């Protein structure tokens, strides 16, 4: 599949919703207060998911809740590379849901965005308080 055809495949709302549902479902496994899920779609059609999680000993989390978390985007990339799936030219979808089950802002942080660019991700979709947004990287 050509890269242009791959990007064109996200023109329908149904395709975007499908991958956001994958990201949402991935976030269900998160044990964090605000679950965030991510879904990476490669140009070959592979789908890899991940979610935000603690990466340190639980005792550290009791001392400082903000220490020791791994963002969903990074977890998805790690899973992608661990399974030897090439993420180059892929698209990532990031979904955030608060405790009241409302969607929230899930724009990747500076570090995650920089990492996504470095490994060759070309598009990112993320939820906002009112829907979703798309950015080319």
Coordinates of N, CA, C and O in Angstrom, one line a residue:
X1 N 0.8 -1.2 0.0 CA 0.0 0.0 0.0 C 0.9 1.2 0.0 O 1.8 1.3 0.8
X2 N 0.6 2.2 -0.8 CA 1.3 3.4 -0.9 C 0.9 4.3 0.3 O -0.2 4.2 0.8
X3 N 1.9 5.1 0.7 CA 1.7 6.0 1.9 C 0.5 6.9 1.6 O -0.3 7.1 2.5
X4 N 0.4 7.5 0.4 CA -0.7 8.4 0.1 C -2.1 7.7 0.3 O -3.1 8.2 0.8
X5 N -2.2 6.4 -0.1 CA -3.4 5.6 0.0 C -3.7 5.4 1.5 O -4.9 5.4 1.9
X6 N -2.7 5.2 2.2 CA -2.8 4.9 3.7 C -3.5 6.1 4.3 O -4.4 6.0 5.1
X7 N -2.9 7.3 4.1 CA -3.5 8.5 4.7 C -4.9 8.8 4.2 O -5.7 9.3 5.0
X8 N -5.2 8.5 2.9 CA -6.5 8.7 2.4 C -7.5 7.8 3.1 O -8.7 8.1 3.1
X9 N -7.0 6.7 3.6 CA -8.0 5.7 4.2 C -8.6 6.3 5.5 O -9.6 5.7 6.0
X10 N -8.1 7.4 6.1 CA -8.6 7.9 7.3 C -9.6 9.1 7.0 O -9.9 9.9 7.9
X11 N -10.1 9.2 5.8 CA -10.9 10.3 5.4 C -12.4 10.1 6.0 O -13.1 11.1 6.1
X12 N -12.7 8.9 6.3 CA -14.1 8.7 6.8 C -14.2 8.8 8.3 O -13.2 8.3 9.0
X13 N -15.2 9.3 8.8 CA -15.4 9.4 10.2 C -15.5 8.0 10.9 O -15.0 7.8 12.0
X14 N -16.0 7.0 10.1 CA -16.1 5.7 10.7 C -14.7 5.1 10.9 O -14.5 4.4 11.9
X15 N -13.7 5.3 10.1 CA -12.4 4.8 10.3 C -11.8 5.4 11.5 O -11.1 4.8 12.3
X16 N -11.9 6.7 11.6 CA -11.4 7.4 12.8 C -12.0 6.9 14.1 O -11.3 6.6 15.0
X17 N -13.3 6.7 14.1 CA -14.0 6.2 15.3 C -13.5 4.8 15.6 O -13.3 4.5 16.8
X18 N -13.3 4.0 14.6 CA -12.9 2.6 14.8 C -11.5 2.6 15.6 O -11.4 1.8 16.5
X19 N -10.6 3.4 15.2 CA -9.3 3.4 15.8 C -9.4 4.1 17.2 O -8.6 3.7 18.1
X20 N -10.2 5.1 17.4 CA -10.4 5.6 18.7 C -11.0 4.6 19.6 O -10.7 4.6 20.8
X21 N -11.9 3.8 19.1 CA -12.5 2.7 20.0 C -11.4 1.7 20.4 O -11.3 1.3 21.5
X22 N -10.5 1.4 19.5 CA -9.3 0.6 19.8 C -8.5 1.2 20.9 O -8.1 0.5 21.9
X23 N -8.2 2.5 20.8 CA -7.5 3.2 21.8 C -8.2 3.2 23.2 O -7.6 3.0 24.2
X24 N -9.5 3.5 23.1 CA -10.3 3.5 24.3 C -10.3 2.2 25.0 O -10.1 2.1 26.2
X25 N -10.5 1.1 24.2 CA -10.4 -0.3 24.8 C -9.1 -0.6 25.4 O -9.0 -1.3 26.4
X26 N -8.0 -0.1 24.8 CA -6.7 -0.3 25.4 C -6.6 0.4 26.7 O -6.0 -0.1 27.7
X27 N -7.1 1.6 26.8 CA -7.1 2.4 28.1 C -7.8 1.7 29.2 O -7.5 2.0 30.4
X28 N -8.7 0.8 28.9 CA -9.5 0.2 30.0 C -8.5 -0.6 30.9 O -8.8 -0.8 32.1
X29 N -7.4 -1.1 30.4 CA -6.5 -1.9 31.1 C -5.6 -1.1 32.1 O -5.0 -1.6 33.0
X30 N -5.6 0.2 31.9 CA -4.8 1.1 32.7 C -5.3 1.1 34.2 O -6.5 1.2 34.4
X31 N -4.4 1.1 35.1 CA -4.7 1.2 36.5 C -4.5 2.7 37.0 O -4.6 2.9 38.2
X32 N -4.2 3.6 36.1 CA -4.0 5.0 36.5 C -5.4 5.7 36.7 O -6.4 5.3 36.3
X33 N -5.3 6.8 37.5 CA -6.5 7.6 37.8 C -7.2 8.0 36.6 O -8.5 8.0 36.5
X34 N -6.5 8.5 35.6 CA -7.1 9.0 34.3 C -6.6 8.1 33.2 O -5.5 8.3 32.7
X35 N -7.3 7.0 32.8 CA -6.8 6.1 31.8 C -6.7 6.8 30.4 O -7.5 7.5 30.0
X36 N -5.6 6.5 29.8 CA -5.3 6.9 28.5 C -4.9 5.7 27.6 O -4.0 4.9 28.1
X37 N -5.5 5.6 26.5 CA -5.1 4.5 25.6 C -4.6 5.0 24.3 O -4.9 6.1 23.9
X38 N -3.8 4.2 23.6 CA -3.3 4.6 22.3 C -3.4 3.5 21.3 O -3.2 2.3 21.7
X39 N -3.5 3.8 20.1 CA -3.6 2.8 19.0 C -2.8 3.3 17.9 O -3.0 4.4 17.3
X40 N -1.8 2.5 17.5 CA -0.9 2.8 16.4 C -1.3 2.0 15.2 O -1.3 0.7 15.3
X41 N -1.5 2.6 14.1 CA -1.9 1.9 12.9 C -0.8 2.1 11.9 O -0.4 3.2 11.5
X42 N -0.2 1.0 11.4 CA 0.9 1.1 10.5 C 0.5 1.1 9.1 O -0.7 0.8 8.8
X43 N 1.4 1.4 8.1 CA 1.0 1.4 6.7 C 0.7 0.0 6.2 O 0.0 -0.1 5.2
X44 N 1.1 -1.0 6.9 CA 0.8 -2.4 6.5 C -0.5 -2.9 7.1 O -0.9 -4.0 7.0
X45 N -1.2 -2.0 7.9 CA -2.5 -2.3 8.5 C -2.4 -3.0 9.8 O -3.4 -3.4 10.4
X46 N -1.2 -3.1 10.4 CA -1.0 -3.6 11.7 C -1.6 -2.6 12.8 O -1.4 -1.4 12.6
X47 N -2.2 -3.1 13.8 CA -2.7 -2.3 14.9 C -2.0 -2.7 16.2 O -2.1 -3.9 16.5
X48 N -1.4 -1.8 16.8 CA -0.7 -2.0 18.1 C -1.3 -1.0 19.1 O -1.4 0.1 18.8
X49 N -1.6 -1.5 20.3 CA -2.2 -0.7 21.3 C -1.4 -0.6 22.6 O -0.5 -1.5 22.8
X50 N -1.6 0.4 23.4 CA -0.9 0.5 24.7 C -1.7 1.4 25.5 O -2.7 2.1 25.1
X51 N -1.3 1.5 26.8 CA -2.0 2.4 27.7 C -1.0 2.9 28.8 O 0.1 2.4 28.9
X52 N -1.4 4.0 29.4 CA -0.5 4.6 30.4 C -0.5 3.7 31.6 O -1.4 3.0 32.0
X53 N 0.7 3.6 32.2 CA 0.9 2.7 33.3 C 2.0 3.1 34.2 O 2.8 4.0 33.9
X54 N 2.1 2.5 35.4 CA 3.2 2.8 36.3 C 4.4 2.0 35.8 O 4.3 0.9 35.4
X55 N 5.6 2.6 35.9 CA 6.8 1.8 35.5 C 7.8 1.6 36.6 O 8.9 1.1 36.5
X56 N 7.4 2.1 37.8 CA 8.3 1.9 39.0 C 7.6 1.2 40.1 O 6.4 0.8 40.0
X57 N 8.3 0.9 41.1 CA 7.8 0.2 42.3 C 6.6 1.0 42.8 O 6.6 2.2 42.9
X58 N 5.5 0.3 43.3 CA 4.3 1.0 43.8 C 4.7 1.9 45.0 O 4.0 2.9 45.2
X59 N 5.7 1.6 45.8 CA 6.1 2.5 46.9 C 6.4 3.9 46.5 O 6.1 4.9 47.1
X60 N 7.1 4.0 45.3 CA 7.5 5.3 44.8 C 6.2 6.1 44.4 O 6.2 7.3 44.7
X61 N 5.2 5.4 43.9 CA 4.0 6.0 43.5 C 3.3 6.6 44.8 O 2.7 7.6 44.7
X62 N 3.4 5.9 45.9 CA 2.8 6.5 47.1 C 3.4 7.7 47.6 O 2.8 8.6 48.1
X63 N 4.8 7.9 47.4 CA 5.5 9.0 47.8 C 5.1 10.2 46.9 O 4.9 11.3 47.3
X64 N 5.1 10.0 45.6 CA 4.8 11.0 44.6 C 4.0 10.4 43.5 O 4.6 9.7 42.6
X65 N 2.7 10.6 43.4 CA 1.9 10.0 42.3 C 2.3 10.4 40.9 O 1.9 9.7 40.0
X66 N 3.0 11.5 40.7 CA 3.4 11.8 39.3 C 4.6 11.2 38.9 O 5.0 11.2 37.7
X67 N 5.4 10.6 39.8 CA 6.6 9.8 39.4 C 6.2 8.5 38.9 O 5.3 7.8 39.4
X68 N 7.0 8.0 38.0 CA 6.9 6.6 37.6 C 5.8 6.2 36.7 O 5.3 5.1 36.7
X69 N 5.4 7.1 35.8 CA 4.3 6.7 34.9 C 5.0 6.6 33.5 O 5.9 7.3 33.1
X70 N 4.4 5.7 32.7 CA 4.8 5.6 31.3 C 3.6 6.0 30.4 O 2.5 5.4 30.6
X71 N 3.7 6.9 29.5 CA 2.6 7.4 28.7 C 2.2 6.3 27.7 O 3.0 5.5 27.3
X72 N 0.9 6.4 27.4 CA 0.4 5.4 26.5 C 1.1 5.4 25.1 O 1.3 4.3 24.5
X73 N 1.5 6.5 24.6 CA 2.1 6.6 23.3 C 3.5 5.8 23.4 O 3.8 5.1 22.5
X74 N 4.2 6.0 24.5 CA 5.5 5.3 24.6 C 5.3 3.8 24.8 O 6.0 3.0 24.2
X75 N 4.3 3.4 25.6 CA 4.0 2.0 25.8 C 3.7 1.4 24.4 O 4.1 0.2 24.1
X76 N 2.9 2.1 23.6 CA 2.5 1.5 22.3 C 3.7 1.4 21.4 O 3.9 0.3 20.7
X77 N 4.6 2.3 21.4 CA 5.8 2.2 20.6 C 6.7 1.1 21.1 O 7.2 0.3 20.3
X78 N 6.8 0.9 22.4 CA 7.6 -0.2 22.9 C 7.0 -1.5 22.5 O 7.8 -2.4 22.1
X79 N 5.7 -1.6 22.6 CA 5.1 -2.9 22.1 C 5.2 -3.1 20.6 O 5.4 -4.3 20.2
X80 N 5.2 -2.0 19.9 CA 5.4 -2.1 18.4 C 6.8 -2.7 18.1 O 6.9 -3.6 17.3
X81 N 7.8 -2.1 18.7 CA 9.1 -2.4 18.4 C 9.5 -3.8 19.0 O 10.2 -4.6 18.4
X82 N 8.9 -4.2 20.1 CA 9.1 -5.5 20.7 C 8.6 -6.6 19.8 O 9.1 -7.8 19.8
X83 N 7.5 -6.3 19.0 CA 7.0 -7.3 18.1 C 7.5 -7.2 16.7 O 7.0 -7.8 15.8
X84 N 8.5 -6.3 16.6 CA 9.2 -6.1 15.3 C 8.3 -5.6 14.2 O 8.4 -5.9 13.0
X85 N 7.4 -4.7 14.6 CA 6.5 -4.1 13.6 C 7.0 -2.7 13.3 O 7.3 -1.9 14.3
X86 N 7.2 -2.4 12.1 CA 7.8 -1.1 11.7 C 6.7 0.0 11.8 O 5.7 0.0 11.1
X87 N 6.9 1.0 12.7 CA 5.9 2.1 12.9 C 6.1 3.2 11.9 O 5.3 4.2 11.9
X88 N 7.1 3.2 11.0 CA 7.4 4.3 10.1 C 6.2 4.7 9.3 O 5.5 3.8 8.7
X89 N 5.9 5.9 9.2 CA 4.7 6.5 8.4 C 3.4 6.1 9.0 O 2.4 6.2 8.3
X90 N 3.3 5.6 10.2 CA 2.1 5.2 10.8 C 1.3 6.4 11.4 O 1.7 7.5 11.3
X91 N 0.2 6.1 11.9 CA -0.7 7.0 12.5 C -1.1 6.6 13.9 O -1.4 5.4 14.1
X92 N -1.0 7.5 14.9 CA -1.4 7.1 16.3 C -2.6 7.8 16.7 O -2.9 9.0 16.3
X93 N -3.5 7.1 17.4 CA -4.7 7.6 18.0 C -4.6 7.6 19.5 O -4.3 6.5 20.1
X94 N -4.8 8.7 20.2 CA -4.7 8.7 21.7 C -6.1 9.1 22.2 O -6.6 10.1 21.8
X95 N -6.5 8.3 23.2 CA -7.9 8.5 23.8 C -7.8 8.7 25.3 O -7.1 7.8 26.0
X96 N -8.4 9.7 25.8 CA -8.4 10.0 27.3 C -9.8 10.0 27.7 O -10.7 10.7 27.1
X97 N -10.1 9.4 28.9 CA -11.4 9.4 29.5 C -11.2 9.6 31.0 O -10.4 9.0 31.6
X98 N -12.0 10.6 31.5 CA -11.9 10.9 32.9 C -12.8 9.9 33.7 O -13.4 9.1 33.2
X99 N -12.8 10.1 35.1 CA -13.5 9.3 35.9 C -15.0 9.3 35.7 O -15.7 8.4 36.0
X100 N -15.5 10.4 35.1 CA -16.9 10.5 34.8 C -17.3 10.0 33.5 O -18.4 10.2 33.0
X101 N -16.3 9.3 32.8 CA -16.5 8.7 31.5 C -16.6 9.7 30.4 O -17.1 9.4 29.3
X102 N -16.2 11.0 30.6 CA -16.2 12.0 29.6 C -14.8 12.0 28.9 O -13.8 11.8 29.6
X103 N -14.8 12.3 27.6 CA -13.5 12.4 26.9 C -12.8 13.6 27.4 O -13.4 14.6 27.8
X104 N -11.4 13.6 27.3 CA -10.6 14.7 27.7 C -9.5 15.0 26.8 O -9.3 14.2 25.8
X105 N -8.7 16.0 27.0 CA -7.6 16.4 26.2 C -6.5 15.3 26.3 O -6.1 15.0 27.4
X106 N -6.1 14.8 25.2 CA -5.1 13.7 25.1 C -4.0 14.0 24.2 O -3.3 13.1 23.7
X107 N -3.7 15.3 24.0 CA -2.6 15.7 23.1 C -1.3 15.2 23.7 O -1.1 15.4 24.8
X108 N -0.5 14.5 22.9 CA 0.8 14.0 23.4 C 1.6 15.1 23.9 O 1.7 16.2 23.4
X109 N 2.4 14.8 25.0 CA 3.3 15.8 25.6 C 4.4 16.1 24.7 O 4.6 15.4 23.7
X110 N 5.3 17.0 25.0 CA 6.4 17.4 24.2 C 7.3 16.2 24.0 O 7.8 15.9 22.8
X111 N 7.6 15.4 25.0 CA 8.5 14.3 24.9 C 7.9 13.2 24.0 O 8.6 12.7 23.2
X112 N 6.7 12.9 24.2 CA 6.0 11.9 23.4 C 5.9 12.3 21.9 O 6.2 11.5 21.0
X113 N 5.6 13.6 21.7 CA 5.5 14.1 20.3 C 6.9 14.0 19.7 O 7.0 13.6 18.5
X114 N 7.9 14.4 20.4 CA 9.3 14.3 19.9 C 9.7 12.8 19.5 O 10.3 12.6 18.5
X115 N 9.3 11.9 20.4 CA 9.6 10.5 20.2 C 8.8 10.0 18.9 O 9.4 9.3 18.1
X116 N 7.6 10.4 18.8 CA 6.8 10.0 17.7 C 7.4 10.5 16.4 O 7.5 9.7 15.4
X117 N 7.9 11.7 16.3 CA 8.5 12.3 15.2 C 9.8 11.5 14.8 O 10.1 11.1 13.7
X118 N 10.5 11.2 15.9 CA 11.8 10.5 15.7 C 11.7 9.1 15.1 O 12.5 8.7 14.3
X119 N 10.6 8.4 15.5 CA 10.5 7.1 14.9 C 9.7 7.0 13.6 O 9.5 6.0 13.0
X120 N 9.2 8.2 13.2 CA 8.6 8.3 11.8 C 7.1 8.3 11.8 O 6.5 8.1 10.7
X121 N 6.4 8.5 12.9 CA 5.0 8.6 12.9 C 4.6 9.9 12.1 O 5.2 10.9 12.4
X122 N 3.7 9.8 11.2 CA 3.3 11.0 10.4 C 2.1 11.7 10.8 O 1.9 12.9 10.6
X123 N 1.1 11.1 11.5 CA -0.1 11.7 11.9 C -0.4 11.3 13.3 O -0.2 10.2 13.7
X124 N -1.0 12.2 14.0 CA -1.6 11.9 15.4 C -3.0 12.4 15.5 O -3.2 13.6 15.1
X125 N -3.9 11.6 16.0 CA -5.2 12.0 16.3 C -5.3 11.9 17.8 O -4.8 10.9 18.4
X126 N -6.0 12.8 18.4 CA -6.1 12.7 19.9 C -7.5 13.4 20.3 O -8.0 14.2 19.6
X127 N -8.0 12.9 21.4 CA -9.3 13.4 21.9 C -9.1 14.8 22.5 O -8.0 15.1 23.0
X128 N -10.1 15.6 22.4 CA -10.2 16.9 23.1 C -11.4 16.9 23.9 O -12.2 15.9 23.9
X129 N -11.7 18.0 24.6 CA -12.9 18.0 25.5 C -14.2 18.1 24.6 O -15.2 17.7 25.1
X130 N -14.1 18.4 23.4 CA -15.2 18.5 22.5 C -15.3 17.5 21.4 O -16.2 17.6 20.5
X131 N -14.3 16.7 21.2 CA -14.3 15.7 20.1 C -12.8 15.2 19.9 O -12.3 14.6 20.8
X132 N -12.3 15.5 18.7 CA -10.9 15.1 18.5 C -10.2 16.1 17.5 O -10.9 16.9 16.9
X133 N -8.9 15.9 17.5 CA -8.1 16.8 16.6 C -7.1 15.9 15.9 O -6.7 14.8 16.4
X134 N -6.6 16.4 14.8 CA -5.6 15.7 14.0 C -4.5 16.6 13.7 O -4.7 17.7 13.3
X135 N -3.2 16.1 13.8 CA -2.0 16.9 13.5 C -1.1 16.1 12.7 O -0.9 14.9 13.0
X136 N -0.5 16.7 11.7 CA 0.6 16.0 10.9 C 1.9 16.3 11.7 O 2.1 17.4 12.1
X137 N 2.7 15.3 11.8 CA 4.0 15.4 12.4 C 5.1 15.6 11.4 O 5.0 15.3 10.3

